[in-house]
mmCIF file of C-alpha atoms and ligand atoms in Angstrom:
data_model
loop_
_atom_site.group_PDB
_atom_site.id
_atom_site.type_symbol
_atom_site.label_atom_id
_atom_site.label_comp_id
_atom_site.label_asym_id
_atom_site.label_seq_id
_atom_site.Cartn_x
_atom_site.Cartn_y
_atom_site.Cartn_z
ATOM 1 C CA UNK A 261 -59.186 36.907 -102.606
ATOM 2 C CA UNK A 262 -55.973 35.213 -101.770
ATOM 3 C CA UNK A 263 -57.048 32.138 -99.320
ATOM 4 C CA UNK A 264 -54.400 30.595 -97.152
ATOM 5 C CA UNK A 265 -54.221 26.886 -94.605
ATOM 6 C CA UNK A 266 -52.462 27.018 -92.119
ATOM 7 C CA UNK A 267 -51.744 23.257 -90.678
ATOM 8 C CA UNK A 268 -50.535 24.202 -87.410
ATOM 9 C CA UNK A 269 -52.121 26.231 -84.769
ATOM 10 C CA UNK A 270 -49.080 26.998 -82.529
ATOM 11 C CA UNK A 271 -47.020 30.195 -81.318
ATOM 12 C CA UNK A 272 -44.880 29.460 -85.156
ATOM 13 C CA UNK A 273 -48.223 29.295 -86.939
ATOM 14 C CA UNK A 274 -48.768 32.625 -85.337
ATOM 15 C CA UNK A 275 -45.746 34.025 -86.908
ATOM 16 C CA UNK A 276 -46.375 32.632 -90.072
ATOM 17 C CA UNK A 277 -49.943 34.023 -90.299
ATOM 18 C CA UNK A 278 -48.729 37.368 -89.651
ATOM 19 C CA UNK A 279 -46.357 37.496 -92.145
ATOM 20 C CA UNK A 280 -49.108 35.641 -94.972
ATOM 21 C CA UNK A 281 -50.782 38.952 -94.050
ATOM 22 C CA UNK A 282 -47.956 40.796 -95.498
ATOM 23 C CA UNK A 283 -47.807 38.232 -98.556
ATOM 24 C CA UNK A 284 -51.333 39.721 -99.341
ATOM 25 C CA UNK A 285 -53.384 36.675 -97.616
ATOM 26 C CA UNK A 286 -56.652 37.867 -96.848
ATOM 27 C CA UNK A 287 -58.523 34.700 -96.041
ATOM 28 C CA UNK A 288 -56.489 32.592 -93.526
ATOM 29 C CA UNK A 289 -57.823 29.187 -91.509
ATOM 30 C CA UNK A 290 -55.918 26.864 -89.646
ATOM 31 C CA UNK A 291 -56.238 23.152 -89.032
ATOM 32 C CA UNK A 292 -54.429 21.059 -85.766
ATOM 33 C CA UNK A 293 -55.186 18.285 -84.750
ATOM 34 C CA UNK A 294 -56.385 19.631 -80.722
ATOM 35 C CA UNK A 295 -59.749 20.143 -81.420
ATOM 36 C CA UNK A 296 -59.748 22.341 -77.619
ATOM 37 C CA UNK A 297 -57.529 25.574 -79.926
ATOM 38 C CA UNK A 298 -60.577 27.594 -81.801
ATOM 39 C CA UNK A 299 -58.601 30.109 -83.096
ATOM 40 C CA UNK A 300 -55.020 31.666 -83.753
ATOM 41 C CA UNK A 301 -53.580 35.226 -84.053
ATOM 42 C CA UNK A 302 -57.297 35.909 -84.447
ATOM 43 C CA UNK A 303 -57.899 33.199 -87.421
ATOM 44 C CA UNK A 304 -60.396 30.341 -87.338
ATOM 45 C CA UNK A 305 -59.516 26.953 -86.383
ATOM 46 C CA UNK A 306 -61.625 24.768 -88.965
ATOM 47 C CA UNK A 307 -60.578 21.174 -88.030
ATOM 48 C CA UNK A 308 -58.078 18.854 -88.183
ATOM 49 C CA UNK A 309 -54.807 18.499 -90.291
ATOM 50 C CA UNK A 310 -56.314 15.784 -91.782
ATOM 51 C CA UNK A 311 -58.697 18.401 -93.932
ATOM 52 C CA UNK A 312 -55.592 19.401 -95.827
ATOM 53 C CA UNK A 313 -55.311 16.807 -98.325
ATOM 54 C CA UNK A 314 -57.214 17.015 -101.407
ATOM 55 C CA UNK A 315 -57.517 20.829 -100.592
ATOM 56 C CA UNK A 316 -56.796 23.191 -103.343
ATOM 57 C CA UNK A 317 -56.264 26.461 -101.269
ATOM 58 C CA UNK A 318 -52.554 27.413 -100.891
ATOM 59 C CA UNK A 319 -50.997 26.314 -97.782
ATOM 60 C CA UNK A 320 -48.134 25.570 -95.534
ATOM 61 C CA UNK A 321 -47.081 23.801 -92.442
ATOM 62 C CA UNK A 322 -46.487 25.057 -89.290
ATOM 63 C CA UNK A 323 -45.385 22.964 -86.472
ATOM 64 C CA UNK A 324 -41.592 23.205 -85.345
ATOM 65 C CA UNK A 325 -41.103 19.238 -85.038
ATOM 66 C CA UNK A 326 -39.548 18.646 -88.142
ATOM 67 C CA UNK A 327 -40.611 14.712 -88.646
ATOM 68 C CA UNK A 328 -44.383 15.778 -87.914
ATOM 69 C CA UNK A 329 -44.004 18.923 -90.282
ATOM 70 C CA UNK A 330 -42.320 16.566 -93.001
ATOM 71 C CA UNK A 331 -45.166 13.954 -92.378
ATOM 72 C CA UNK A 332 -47.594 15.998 -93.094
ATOM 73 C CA UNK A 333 -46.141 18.302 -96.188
ATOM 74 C CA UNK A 334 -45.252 15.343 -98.177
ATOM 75 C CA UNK A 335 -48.846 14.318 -99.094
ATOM 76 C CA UNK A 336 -49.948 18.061 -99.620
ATOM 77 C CA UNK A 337 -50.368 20.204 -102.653
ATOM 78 C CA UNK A 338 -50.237 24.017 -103.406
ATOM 79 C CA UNK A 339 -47.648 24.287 -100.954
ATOM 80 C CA UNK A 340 -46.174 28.175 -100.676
ATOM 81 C CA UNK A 341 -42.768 29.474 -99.677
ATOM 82 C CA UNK A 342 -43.332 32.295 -97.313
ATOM 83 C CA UNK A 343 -40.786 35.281 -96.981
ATOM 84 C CA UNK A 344 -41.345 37.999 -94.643
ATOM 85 C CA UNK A 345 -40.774 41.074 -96.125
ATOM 86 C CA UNK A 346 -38.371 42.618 -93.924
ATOM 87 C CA UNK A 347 -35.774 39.525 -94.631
ATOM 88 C CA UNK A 348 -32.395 40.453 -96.615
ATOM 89 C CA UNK A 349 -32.849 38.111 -99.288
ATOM 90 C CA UNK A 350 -29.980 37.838 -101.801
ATOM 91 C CA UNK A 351 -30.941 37.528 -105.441
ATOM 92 C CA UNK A 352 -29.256 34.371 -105.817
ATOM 93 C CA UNK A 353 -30.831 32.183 -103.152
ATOM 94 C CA UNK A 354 -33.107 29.601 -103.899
ATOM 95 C CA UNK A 355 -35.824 28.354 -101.473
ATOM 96 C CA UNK A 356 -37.980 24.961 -101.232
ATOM 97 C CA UNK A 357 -41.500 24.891 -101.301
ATOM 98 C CA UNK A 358 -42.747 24.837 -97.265
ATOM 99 C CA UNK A 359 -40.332 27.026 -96.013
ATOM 100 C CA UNK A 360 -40.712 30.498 -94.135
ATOM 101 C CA UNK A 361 -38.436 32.547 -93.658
ATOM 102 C CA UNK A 362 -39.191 35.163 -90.704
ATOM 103 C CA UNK A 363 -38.938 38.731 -90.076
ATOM 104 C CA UNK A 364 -34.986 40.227 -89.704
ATOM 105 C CA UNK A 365 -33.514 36.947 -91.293
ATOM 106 C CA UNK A 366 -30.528 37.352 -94.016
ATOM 107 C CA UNK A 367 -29.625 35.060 -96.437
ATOM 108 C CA UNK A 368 -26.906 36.006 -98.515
ATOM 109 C CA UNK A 369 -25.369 34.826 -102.232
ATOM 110 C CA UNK A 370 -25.801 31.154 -103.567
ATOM 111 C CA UNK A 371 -27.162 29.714 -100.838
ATOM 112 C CA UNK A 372 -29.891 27.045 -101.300
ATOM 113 C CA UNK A 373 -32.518 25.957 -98.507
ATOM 114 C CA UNK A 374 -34.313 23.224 -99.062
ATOM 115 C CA UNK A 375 -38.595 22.446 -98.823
ATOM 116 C CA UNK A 376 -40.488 22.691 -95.107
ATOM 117 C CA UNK A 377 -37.450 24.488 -93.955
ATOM 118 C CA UNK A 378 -37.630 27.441 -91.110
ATOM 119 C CA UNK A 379 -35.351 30.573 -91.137
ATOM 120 C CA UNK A 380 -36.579 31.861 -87.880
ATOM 121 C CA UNK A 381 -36.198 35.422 -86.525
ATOM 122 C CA UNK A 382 -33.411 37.408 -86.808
ATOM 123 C CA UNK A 383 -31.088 34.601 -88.249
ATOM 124 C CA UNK A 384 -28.521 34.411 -90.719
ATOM 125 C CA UNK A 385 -27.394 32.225 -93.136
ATOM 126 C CA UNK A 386 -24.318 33.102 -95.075
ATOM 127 C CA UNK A 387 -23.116 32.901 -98.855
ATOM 128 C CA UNK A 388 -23.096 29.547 -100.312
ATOM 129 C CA UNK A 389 -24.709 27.276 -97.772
ATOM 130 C CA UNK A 390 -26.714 24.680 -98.316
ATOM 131 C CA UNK A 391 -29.900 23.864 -95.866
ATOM 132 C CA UNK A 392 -31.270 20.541 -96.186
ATOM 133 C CA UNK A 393 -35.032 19.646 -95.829
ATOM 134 C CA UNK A 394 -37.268 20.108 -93.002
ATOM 135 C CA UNK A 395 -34.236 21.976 -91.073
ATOM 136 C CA UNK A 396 -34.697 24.921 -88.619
ATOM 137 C CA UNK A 397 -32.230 27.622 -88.080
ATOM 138 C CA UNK A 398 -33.727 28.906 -85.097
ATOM 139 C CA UNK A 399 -34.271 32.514 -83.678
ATOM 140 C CA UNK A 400 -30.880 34.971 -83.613
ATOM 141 C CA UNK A 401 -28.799 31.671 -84.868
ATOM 142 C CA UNK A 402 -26.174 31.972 -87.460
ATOM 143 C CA UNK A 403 -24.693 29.761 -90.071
ATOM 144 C CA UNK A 404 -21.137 30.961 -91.777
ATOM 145 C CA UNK A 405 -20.006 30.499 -95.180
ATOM 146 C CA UNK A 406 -20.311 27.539 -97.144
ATOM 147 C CA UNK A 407 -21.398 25.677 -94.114
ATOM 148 C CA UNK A 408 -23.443 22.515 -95.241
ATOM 149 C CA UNK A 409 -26.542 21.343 -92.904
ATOM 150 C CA UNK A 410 -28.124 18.351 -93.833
ATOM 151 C CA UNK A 411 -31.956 16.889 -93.860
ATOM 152 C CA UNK A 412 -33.935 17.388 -90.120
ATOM 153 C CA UNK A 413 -31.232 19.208 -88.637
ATOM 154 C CA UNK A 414 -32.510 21.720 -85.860
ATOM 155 C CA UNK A 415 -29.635 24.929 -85.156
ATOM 156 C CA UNK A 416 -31.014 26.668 -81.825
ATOM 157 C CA UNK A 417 -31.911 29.553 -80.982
ATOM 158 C CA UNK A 418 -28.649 31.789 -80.764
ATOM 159 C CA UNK A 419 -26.229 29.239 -82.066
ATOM 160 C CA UNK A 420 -23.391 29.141 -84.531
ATOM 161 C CA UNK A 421 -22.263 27.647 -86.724
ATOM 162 C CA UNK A 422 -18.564 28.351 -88.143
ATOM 163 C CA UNK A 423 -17.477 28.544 -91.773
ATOM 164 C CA UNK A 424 -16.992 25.859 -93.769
ATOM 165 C CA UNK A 425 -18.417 23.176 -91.098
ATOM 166 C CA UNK A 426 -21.288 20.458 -92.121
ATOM 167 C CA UNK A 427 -23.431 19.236 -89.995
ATOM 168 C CA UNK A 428 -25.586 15.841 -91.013
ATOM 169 C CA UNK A 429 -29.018 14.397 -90.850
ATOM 170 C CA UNK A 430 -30.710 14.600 -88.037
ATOM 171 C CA UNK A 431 -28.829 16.604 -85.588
ATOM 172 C CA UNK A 432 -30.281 19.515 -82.839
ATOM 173 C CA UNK A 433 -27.544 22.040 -82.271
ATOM 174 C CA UNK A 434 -28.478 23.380 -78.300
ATOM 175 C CA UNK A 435 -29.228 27.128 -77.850
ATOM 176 C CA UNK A 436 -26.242 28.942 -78.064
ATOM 177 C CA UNK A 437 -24.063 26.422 -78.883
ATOM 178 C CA UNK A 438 -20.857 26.731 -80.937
ATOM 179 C CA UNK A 439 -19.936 24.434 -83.671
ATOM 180 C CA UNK A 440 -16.662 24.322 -84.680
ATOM 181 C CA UNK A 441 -16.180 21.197 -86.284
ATOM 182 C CA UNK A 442 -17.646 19.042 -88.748
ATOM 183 C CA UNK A 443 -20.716 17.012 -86.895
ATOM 184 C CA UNK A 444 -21.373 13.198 -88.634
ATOM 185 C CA UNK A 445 -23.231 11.668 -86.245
ATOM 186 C CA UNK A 446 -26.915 12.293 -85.776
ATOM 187 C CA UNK A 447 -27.422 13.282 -82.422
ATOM 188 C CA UNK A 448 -27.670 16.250 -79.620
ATOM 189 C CA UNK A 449 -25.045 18.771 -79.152
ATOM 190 C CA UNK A 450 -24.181 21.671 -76.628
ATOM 191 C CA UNK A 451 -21.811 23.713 -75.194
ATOM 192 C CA UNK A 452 -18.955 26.068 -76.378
ATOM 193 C CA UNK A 453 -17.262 24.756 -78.778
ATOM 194 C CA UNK A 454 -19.961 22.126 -79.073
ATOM 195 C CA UNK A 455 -19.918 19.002 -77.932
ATOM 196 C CA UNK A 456 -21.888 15.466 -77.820
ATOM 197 C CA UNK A 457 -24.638 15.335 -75.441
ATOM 198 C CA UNK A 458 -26.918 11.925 -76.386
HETATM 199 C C1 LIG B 702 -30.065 20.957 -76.086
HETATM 200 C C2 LIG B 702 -31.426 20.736 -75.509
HETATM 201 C C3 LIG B 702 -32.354 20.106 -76.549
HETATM 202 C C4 LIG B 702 -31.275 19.792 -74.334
HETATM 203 O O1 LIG B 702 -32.500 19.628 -73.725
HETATM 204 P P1 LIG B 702 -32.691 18.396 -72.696
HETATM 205 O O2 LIG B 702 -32.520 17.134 -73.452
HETATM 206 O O3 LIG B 702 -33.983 18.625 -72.012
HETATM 207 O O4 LIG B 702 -31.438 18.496 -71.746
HETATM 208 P P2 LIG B 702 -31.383 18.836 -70.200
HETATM 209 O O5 LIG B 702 -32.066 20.143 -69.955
HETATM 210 O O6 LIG B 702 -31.811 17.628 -69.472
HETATM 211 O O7 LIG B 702 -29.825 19.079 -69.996
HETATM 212 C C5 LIG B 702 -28.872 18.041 -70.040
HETATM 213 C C6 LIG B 702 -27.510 18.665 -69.773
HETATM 214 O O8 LIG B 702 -27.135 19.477 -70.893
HETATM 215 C C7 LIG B 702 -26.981 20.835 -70.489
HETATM 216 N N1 LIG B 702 -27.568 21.676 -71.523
HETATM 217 C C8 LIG B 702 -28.835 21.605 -72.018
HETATM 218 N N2 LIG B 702 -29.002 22.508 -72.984
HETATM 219 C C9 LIG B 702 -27.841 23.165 -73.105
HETATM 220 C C10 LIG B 702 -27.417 24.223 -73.938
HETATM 221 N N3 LIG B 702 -28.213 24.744 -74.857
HETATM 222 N N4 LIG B 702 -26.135 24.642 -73.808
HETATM 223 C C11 LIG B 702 -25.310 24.105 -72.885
HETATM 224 N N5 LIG B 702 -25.664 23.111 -72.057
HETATM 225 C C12 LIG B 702 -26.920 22.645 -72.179
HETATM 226 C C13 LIG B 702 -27.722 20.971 -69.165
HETATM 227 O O9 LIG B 702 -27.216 22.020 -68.393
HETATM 228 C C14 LIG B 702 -27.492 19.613 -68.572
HETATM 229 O O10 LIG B 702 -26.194 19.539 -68.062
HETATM 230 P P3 LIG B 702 -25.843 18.731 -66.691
HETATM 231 O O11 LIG B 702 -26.169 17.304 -67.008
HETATM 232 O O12 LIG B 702 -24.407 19.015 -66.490
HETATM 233 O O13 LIG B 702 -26.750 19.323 -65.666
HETATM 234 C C15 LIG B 702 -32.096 22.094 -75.066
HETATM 235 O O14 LIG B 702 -31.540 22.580 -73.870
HETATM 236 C C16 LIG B 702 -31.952 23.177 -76.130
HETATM 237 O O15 LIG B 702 -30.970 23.925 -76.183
HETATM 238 N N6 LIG B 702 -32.981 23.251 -76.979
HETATM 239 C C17 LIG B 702 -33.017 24.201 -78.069
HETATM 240 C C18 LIG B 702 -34.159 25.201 -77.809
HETATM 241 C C19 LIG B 702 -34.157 26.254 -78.862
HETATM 242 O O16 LIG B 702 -33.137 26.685 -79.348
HETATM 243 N N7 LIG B 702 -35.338 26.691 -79.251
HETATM 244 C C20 LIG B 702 -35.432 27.652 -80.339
HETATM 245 C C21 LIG B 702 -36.845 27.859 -80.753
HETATM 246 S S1 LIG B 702 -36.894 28.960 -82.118
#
């Protein structure tokens, strides 16, 4: 029986149980650290993230802040890469251990994404981009050709990126933004085209 841990009992590691159901998971527990949640989408809560090391079941994180979901993955093992199966996948894409990749998402040619990354609803990321670790294209957000998005960088929900732009370490990209030009310092942007907010 495939057996799945879940670190993460939030509305994402709702999503991502739902679509380890479709990966064939038919034993699925979660750990968090708020020992008040009991259970999610219908799964036990069994204790606290702290449980997952040593643990040889397959498993993945699932909380949206990207330094806690890096702290935690990097002293895990069995660590899966979880692809919904209605995402447009090309054949040429390669995908870190960690990541999800949600329902309605494309990726197309050559693109890599790196490990604990999340390709949330309905986004796209187009041909020969590179995603960096522990970064989050959120919900309906889009990412042009051969755009370049460093480590810990968070796109919004609805946001877009332009061809050919990089963006580095450590940036969050407001909902709906647009990003027009290249971003190098680390920091909060909004607004159409996007600009620096803190
Ligand atoms: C960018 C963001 C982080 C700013 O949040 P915040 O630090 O709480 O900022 P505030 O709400 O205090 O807003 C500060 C200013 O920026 C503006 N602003 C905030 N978010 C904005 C956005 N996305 N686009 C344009 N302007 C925005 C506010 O209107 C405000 O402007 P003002 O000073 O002229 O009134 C947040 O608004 C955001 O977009 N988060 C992303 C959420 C998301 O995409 N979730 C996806 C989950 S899958």
């Amino acid at each position: 029986m495939k057996k799945l841990m879940i670190i993460g009992a939030s509305g994402h590691g709702k999503v991502v149980a739902d679509i380890a159901v479709k990966n064939g998971y038919e034993q699925i527990f979660f750990l968090d650290d708020n020992e008040d949640v009991k259970e999610c989408a219908g799964f036990p809560v069994v204790g606290k993230c702290i449980l997952a090391a040593d643990n040889e079941d397959d498993k993945i994180v699932a909380i949206g802040n990207e330094k806690v979901r890096e702290k935690i993955q990097k002293n895990l093992k069995n660590l899966v890469t979880l692809i919904h199966p209605n995402a447009v996948i090309s054949r040429r894409v390669k995908i870190g251990e960690g990541s999800v990749v949600m329902a309605g998402a494309i990726i197309n040619s050559d693109v890599v994404i790196g490990k604990g990354c999340i390709i949330n609803t309905g986004a796209t990321v187009d041909h020969d981009c590179r995603i960096g670790n522990f970064s989050h294209i959120s919900v309906g957000a889009h990412v042009a050709g051969t755009c370049e998005i460093s480590d810990r960088t968070w796109v919004g929900a609805g946001a877009v990126v332009s061809n050919n732009i990089n963006i580095c370490e450590g940036c969050l990209i407001g909902a709906g933004a647009v990003v027009v030009k290249n971003i190098e310092k680390a920091g909060i942007y909004v607004g159409v085209p996007a600009r620096y907010l803190r």
